[in-house]
XYZ file of C-alpha atoms in Angstrom:
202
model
C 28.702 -17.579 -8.468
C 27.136 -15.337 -5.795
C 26.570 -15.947 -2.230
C 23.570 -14.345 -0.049
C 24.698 -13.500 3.523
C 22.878 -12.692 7.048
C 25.295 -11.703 9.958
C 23.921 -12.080 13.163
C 25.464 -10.923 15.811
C 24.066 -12.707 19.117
C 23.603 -16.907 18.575
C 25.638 -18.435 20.560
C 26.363 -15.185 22.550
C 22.590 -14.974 23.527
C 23.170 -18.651 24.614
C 26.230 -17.793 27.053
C 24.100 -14.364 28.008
C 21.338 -15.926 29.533
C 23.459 -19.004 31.085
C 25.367 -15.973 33.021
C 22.013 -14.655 34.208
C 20.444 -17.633 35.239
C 23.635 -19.090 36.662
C 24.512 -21.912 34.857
C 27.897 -20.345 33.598
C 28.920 -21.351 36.844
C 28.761 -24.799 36.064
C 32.060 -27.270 35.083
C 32.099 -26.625 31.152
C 30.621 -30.653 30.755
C 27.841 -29.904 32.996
C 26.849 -26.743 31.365
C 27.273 -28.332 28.184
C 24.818 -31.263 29.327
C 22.069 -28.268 31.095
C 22.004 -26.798 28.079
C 21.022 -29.947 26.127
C 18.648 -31.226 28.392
C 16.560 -28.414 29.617
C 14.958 -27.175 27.107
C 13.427 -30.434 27.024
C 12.399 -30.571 30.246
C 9.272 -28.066 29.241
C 6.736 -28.240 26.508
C 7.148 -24.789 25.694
C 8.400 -21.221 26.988
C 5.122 -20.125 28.514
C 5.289 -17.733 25.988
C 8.471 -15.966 27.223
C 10.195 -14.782 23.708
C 14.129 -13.505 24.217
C 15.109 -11.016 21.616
C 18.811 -10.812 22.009
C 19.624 -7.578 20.730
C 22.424 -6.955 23.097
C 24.133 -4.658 20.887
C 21.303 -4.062 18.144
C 20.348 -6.139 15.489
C 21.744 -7.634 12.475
C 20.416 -9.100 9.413
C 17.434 -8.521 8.055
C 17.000 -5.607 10.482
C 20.301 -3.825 10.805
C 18.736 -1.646 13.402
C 21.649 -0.797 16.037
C 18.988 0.994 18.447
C 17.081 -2.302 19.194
C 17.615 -3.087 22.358
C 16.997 -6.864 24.165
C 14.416 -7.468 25.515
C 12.984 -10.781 27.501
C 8.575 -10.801 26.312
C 6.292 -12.286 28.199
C 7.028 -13.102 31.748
C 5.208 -14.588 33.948
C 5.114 -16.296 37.311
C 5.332 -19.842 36.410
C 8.758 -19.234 34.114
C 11.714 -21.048 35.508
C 15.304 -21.417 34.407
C 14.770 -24.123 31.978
C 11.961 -21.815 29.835
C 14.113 -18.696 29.821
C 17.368 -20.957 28.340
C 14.288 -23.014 26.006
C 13.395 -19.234 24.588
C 17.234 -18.346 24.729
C 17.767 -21.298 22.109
C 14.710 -20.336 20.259
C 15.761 -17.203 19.409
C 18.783 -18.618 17.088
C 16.554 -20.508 14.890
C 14.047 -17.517 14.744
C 17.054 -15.260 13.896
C 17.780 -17.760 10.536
C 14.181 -18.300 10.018
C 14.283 -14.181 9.838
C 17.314 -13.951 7.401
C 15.651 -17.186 5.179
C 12.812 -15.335 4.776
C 14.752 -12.558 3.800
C 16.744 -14.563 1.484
C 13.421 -16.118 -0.193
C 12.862 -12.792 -1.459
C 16.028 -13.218 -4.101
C 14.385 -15.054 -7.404
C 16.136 -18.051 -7.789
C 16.959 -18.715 -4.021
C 15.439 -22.028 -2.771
C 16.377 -23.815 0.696
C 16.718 -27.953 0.299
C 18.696 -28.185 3.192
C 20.477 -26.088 6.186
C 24.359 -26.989 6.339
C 24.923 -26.089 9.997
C 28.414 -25.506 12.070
C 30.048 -23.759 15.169
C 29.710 -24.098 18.721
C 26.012 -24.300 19.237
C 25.206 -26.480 16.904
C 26.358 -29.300 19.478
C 23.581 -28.686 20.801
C 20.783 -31.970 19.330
C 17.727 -30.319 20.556
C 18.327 -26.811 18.409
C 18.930 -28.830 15.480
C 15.948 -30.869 15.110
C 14.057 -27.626 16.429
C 15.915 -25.596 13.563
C 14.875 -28.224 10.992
C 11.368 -28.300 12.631
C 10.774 -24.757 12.003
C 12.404 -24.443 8.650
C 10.657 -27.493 7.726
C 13.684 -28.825 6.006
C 16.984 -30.731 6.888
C 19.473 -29.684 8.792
C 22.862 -30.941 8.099
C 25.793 -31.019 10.925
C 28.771 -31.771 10.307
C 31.580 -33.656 12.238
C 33.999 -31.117 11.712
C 33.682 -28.206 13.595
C 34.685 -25.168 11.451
C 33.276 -26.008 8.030
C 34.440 -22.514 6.115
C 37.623 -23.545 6.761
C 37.274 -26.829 5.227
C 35.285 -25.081 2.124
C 38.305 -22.527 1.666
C 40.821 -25.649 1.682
C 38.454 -27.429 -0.495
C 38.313 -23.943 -3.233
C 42.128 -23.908 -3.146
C 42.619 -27.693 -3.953
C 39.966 -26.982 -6.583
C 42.001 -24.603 -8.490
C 45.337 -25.653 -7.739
C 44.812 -28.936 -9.108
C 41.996 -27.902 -11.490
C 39.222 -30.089 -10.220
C 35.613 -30.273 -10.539
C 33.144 -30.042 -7.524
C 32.180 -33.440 -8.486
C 36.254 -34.564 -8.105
C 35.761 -32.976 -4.309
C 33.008 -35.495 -3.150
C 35.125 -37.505 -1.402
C 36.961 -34.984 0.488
C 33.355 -33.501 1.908
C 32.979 -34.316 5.877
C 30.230 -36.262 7.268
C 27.115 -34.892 8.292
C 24.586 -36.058 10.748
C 21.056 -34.896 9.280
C 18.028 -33.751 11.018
C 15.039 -34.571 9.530
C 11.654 -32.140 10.290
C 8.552 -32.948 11.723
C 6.460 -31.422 9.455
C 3.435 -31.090 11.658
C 5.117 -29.468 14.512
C 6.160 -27.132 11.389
C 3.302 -25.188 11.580
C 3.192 -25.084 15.107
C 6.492 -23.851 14.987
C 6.211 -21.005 12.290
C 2.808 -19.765 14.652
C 5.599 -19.143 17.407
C 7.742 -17.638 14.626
C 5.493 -14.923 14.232
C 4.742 -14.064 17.795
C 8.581 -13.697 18.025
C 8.985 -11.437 14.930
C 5.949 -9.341 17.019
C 8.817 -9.088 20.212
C 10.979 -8.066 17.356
C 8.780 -5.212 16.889
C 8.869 -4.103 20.523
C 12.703 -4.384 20.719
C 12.784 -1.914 17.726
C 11.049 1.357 19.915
């Protein structure tokens, strides 16, 4: 059994970049954590302001170290709440990028996105994740889930169990379902963001 992977560096680290530059870091950690979840909301859109966080270069499918960030389209009318909107944003475009990337493998095939870490906390990136992938996105209640899957490989061979035997040990999973009208709407955006891509790599 073989396993594609994308590393990208800068997720939740574009996240904590921008709340540092717009001032939210200084925030109690609850506050922040409730800013974060309710602002993007707060605006239909980013006015078009795209974030490419390539604060140290960028990682899969680009692996270009000399990118450098960039914030794209600024304008007059962008507050705080759009730049953290297009700060989110750019997570989901980064695993839209390394999907599509992954698509090109024969065989590969994407029913559902099993999410975990820090950001995914965070209920308005998932359903906009699952809007833009226009599939399912799975979160689970436990927070580190390689962890539980290297538990779960060791109890498979120590005991000599199938993956079927290891249902009931899986954690639960709160699943967000896509729209799949704002789908298109969504991948439209996509591409003007792979376009910033493109200027971060001069």
């Amino acid at each position: 059994v073989y396993g594609l992977e994308g590393n990208i560096p800068h997720t939740g680290d574009a996240v904590a970049w921008m709340a540092d530059s717009t001032g939210l870091s200084e925030l109690p950690e609850e506050q922040l954590l409730h800013e974060l979840n309710t602002l993007p909301a707060t605006v239909d859109s980013t006015l078009g302001v795209y974030f490419v966080p390539a604060l140290t270069g960028l990682g899969a499918p680009w692996w270009d170290e000399s990118a450098r960030g960039l914030i794209h389209g600024l304008s007059r009318g962008v507050k705080r709440a759009h730049l953290v909107r297009a700060a989110l944003e750019s997570i989901t475009y980064q695993i839209a990028d390394v999907v599509q990337a992954m698509h090109q493998h024969s065989g590969f095939s994407l029913s559902a996105l099993m999410v975990d870490g820090g950001p995914t906390k965070n209920d308005w990136l998932m359903q906009y994740q699952s809007d833009l992938l226009g599939c399912p996105v799975m979160r689970s209640d436990v927070a580190e889930l390689s962890a539980t899957g290297a538990a779960l490989l060791a109890r498979k061979a120590l005991h000599k169990l199938t993956v079927a035997e290891l249902q009931p040990f899986l954690p639960e999973h709160i699943t967000y379902a896509p729209d799949l009208i704002r789908h298109h709407r969504l991948v439209q955006r996509w591409q003007s963001w792979q376009h910033a891509v493109t200027l971060a790599r001069r």
